[in-house]
Amino acid sequence: MSSSMDIKSFIGGMQDLEKHRKFHWTGTFQEYLDVVRENPEVTRNAFQRLYDLIQSFGMEEYVEFKKKIVSYNFFKDPIDNGKDAVFGLDVSLMKLVNVLKAAAQGYGPEKRVILLHGPVGSSKSTIARLIKKGVEWYSHTEEGALYTFKWSIDDADLAKKILGGAKEFVSPMHEEPLKLIPYDYRKKFVEEINRGRKEGHRVAIEGDLCPPTQFIFDALMNHYSGDWTKVIDHVKVTRLLLSEKGRVGIGTFQPKDEKNQDSTELTGDINYRKIAEYGSDSDPRAFNFDGEFNIANRGVVEFIEVLKLDVAFLYDLLGASQEHKVKPKKFPQTDIDEVIIGHTNEPEYRKLQNNEFMEALRDRTVKIDVPYITKLNEEVKIYRKDFNPRKIKASIAPHTIEMASMWAVLTRLEPPKKANLTLLQKLKLYNGKTLPGFTEDNVRELRKETTREGMEGISPRYIQDKISNALVNSKEGSVACLNPFMVLNELEGGLRHHSLISSEERRKHYRDLLQVVKQEYEDIVKSEVQRAISADEEAMARLCANYIDNVKAFTQRERVKNKFTGQDEEPDERLMRSIEEKIDIPESRKDDFRREVMNYIGALALEGRQFDYKTNERLHKALELKLFEDQKDTIKLTSLVSSVVDQATQEKIDVVKARLIKYYGYDEVSATDVLNYVASIFARGDVKRK
Ligand SMILES: Nc1ncnc2c1ncn2[C@@H]1O[C@H](COP(=O)(O)OP(=O)(O)OP(=O)(O)O)[C@@H](O)[C@H]1O
Ligand SMILES: [Mg+2]
C-alpha cells in the first residue's frame, strides 16, 4: 500500500451501494403485497427455504453397489470455499434432505426436532454449521430474500400509550408481515393472491402473531375502533437479513452445567426494568422475547449435545417445540417457524437408551444417523483438505494420509462373516476395488450383515490431532517431509491414553490393525520401487518380445531363432518359467497360460490391433517382477543401506529416484527415504513376492 493512498476511492471502489439499498428496503404493507405478488417465494417458511437452498446448488447422481445415490453439492460447502465440506456421507445426507423435503411440503417432520446421531467426531456439528451458514447466506441473496416488520407510531401521545414512548417497536421474533392479516380474512386473501398462479410457491399464512406484536395490534385496533386499514398504516415492512452473530434467525443452544438450565434461555425472560414502565409482569411488552427459540424464528436453531441437557429440561424443550409452538412464561403458546436441529453422540445416546424418557424422545424427533466414513477414498479427503501444500510448510510423502485413513477406516469395520475375507480386503471392496470371486451383490451383502458398522472406531478428530503432532514433533520443531511411519507412530503412541477406548482388547485390536497397515504400506512401496526400477520401457518391451517369441514357438511346436547366433533353438523354458513363476503360474498350468496369451494376441491381430503388454495386467506384472529381479543386482539396492556407494551405482539410483518423483509423486526427500526403506527390507533378506 502506498502512503498516499486515497482511502475514499480505495474503499469506495469496493462498495456496493445498490446491494445496501436492497438490504435496507423499507415499505408499506401495500408495497410488501406487491413484492409478494411479484415473488411469492418471499413468504416461504423456514423448511421450504432450507430445502430450496440445498436444491439450488444442484446434485449429482451415481450408482454404488447397484444402489442409486444422490449427492447434494450444498454439503461440499460451495458458499465458503469448501471449508466445512462433508465427505462420504451421501446416504445419510440424502435421508436428511428427504426429511427436509417432507417437512417443506408439510407432511409432518416440520413438527419434530431433527436429531443428528452418531459417534464422536462424525461431522454432526459440521453439518449443523453448514446449514446455519447456508441459511444466513441465502437470506442475503435475491432468491432467498425474506421480510419482517415493525410498528411505527409518529403521534407522540399515541406512541406513549402504546409503545411506552418509543416511536418504533420491532417484531422481536422477526415475524412474517402477512401474519398481520386477521384469521377471518386470511382464506379469501390467500385465494386472491394465489389466483391464476399455476406453478411456483403458493402463499400460505400460518400462526398467530407473537404476544407483544399481538398486544400492540389489539391496542391499535381498539384505538381505531376496529378499522384494520388504519392499523396497518403503522406497519413498516423491512427486509430480514439473518445473522448468527446478530442473533437474528439463527440460534445455538449449548448445555452448561445442569443447575443453570433454565427455560428462560429458550423462550425469553421478564424485563424487570420495563415492568415498572408497564405496571404489570404479564404485559408482553415487559417481556424479552429473546430466548433461543424466539430469536431463531424464521431460520434455524441448533441444540448442541442435546442429550447432555438435564432430563427435566429436555422434556421442556421437546414439549416446547412440539407442534412448533413454544410457551414463554406467563404467555400463551407462540407459533414458531424454524428448523430445529439437535445432535448427540453415540455414547450419550446409548446411556439413555433404556430410559423411559427415550420413548418420548423418539416420538418427537426424527433421528438421522451420521456414521463414520467407511470408504477409504472419502476419508482421505478429510485430511487432504486440512493438510495440503497451501496450508502447511512441510511436504507429505505419498501414502501418508492414505495410510492414516486406512487405519481409521479399518478400526470402524466389523469383521466379515465370510471366513476367506480379511478386514483389509473388505476395506478394499468397500473402496470400489474388485476382488476375484466377489460381485457387487456380495459387497451389498457384506454391508447388510453388519449391525453397528461406522458407529464405532477411531474418529477423524483423533487422526487430525495426530497428524498435527507428527508435523511439529521432530527435534527441529517441524519436519521437512512427513512420512507414514511418523504418523503411524503418533497414532500408536496416542492409543495408550485414548479416553474413548473402553477395553484392553479393543486397544490391542487397534494396535494389530496398525501392523496390518504397515504391512500394506510395505507392499505398496516395495511394488512402487520395483516398478520404478523396471520402468525402463525399452528393456521391458525387449523382455516381452522375447517371452512372446518363445511362447509362440512353444505353442506351435517350433524353434526360435537365436538373435545372436542366428541358429534355431528350442524355446527357452527357463526364461518363460522365470517370468510365469512371478505370478504363481504352476508348472501344471503353464500350457494353459501360454495358450491364453497367444489366443489373446491372435484375437487382437484379427481386429488389426497390436499387442501391448500394458493391457494385460497379469503379464505386465510378471514382466515387471522379472525385470526387477534381473536389475536389482546391477543397481545394488542393498548397498544403499551402507554409506559408501560407488559412482556407477549412484547414477542408477538417481535414475530410479527421478522415476519415483516423476511417476509416483515423491519429492527428493521422500524418494530417498523410501529407497532406503525398501533397501532395508531387501537387506533383511525379505524376498517375499507380492
Ligand atoms: N464425513 C466427514 N467429512 C468431512 N469432515 C469430517 C467428516 N467426519 C468428520 N470430519 C471432520 O472431523 C472433525 C470433527 O467433526 P465435528 O466436530 O463436526 O464432529 P461431531 O460429530 O460434531 O463430533 P462430537 O460428537 O464430538 O461433537 C471436523 O474437523 C470435521 O471436519
Ligand atoms: Mg459436535
mmCIF file of C-alpha atoms in Angstrom, residues 29 145 219 245 331 333 366 401 474 510 517 576 680:
data_model
loop_
_atom_site.group_PDB
_atom_site.id
_atom_site.type_symbol
_atom_site.label_atom_id
_atom_site.label_comp_id
_atom_site.label_asym_id
_atom_site.label_seq_id
_atom_site.Cartn_x
_atom_site.Cartn_y
_atom_site.Cartn_z
ATOM 1 C CA PHE A 29 -47.773 -3.126 3.899
ATOM 2 C CA ALA A 145 -34.966 -12.645 0.403
ATOM 3 C CA ALA A 219 -54.376 -1.803 21.203
ATOM 4 C CA LYS A 245 -23.683 -13.093 15.216
ATOM 5 C CA PHE A 331 -47.858 -16.202 27.942
ATOM 6 C CA GLN A 333 -48.223 -20.764 23.248
ATOM 7 C CA VAL A 366 -36.587 -37.594 13.568
ATOM 8 C CA ILE A 401 -2.579 -39.648 4.568
ATOM 9 C CA SER A 474 10.553 -33.504 15.334
ATOM 10 C CA TYR A 510 -6.359 -51.246 17.056
ATOM 11 C CA VAL A 517 -1.463 -51.033 7.680
ATOM 12 C CA MET A 576 9.430 -68.499 -19.690
ATOM 13 C CA SER A 680 16.499 -52.172 4.172
#
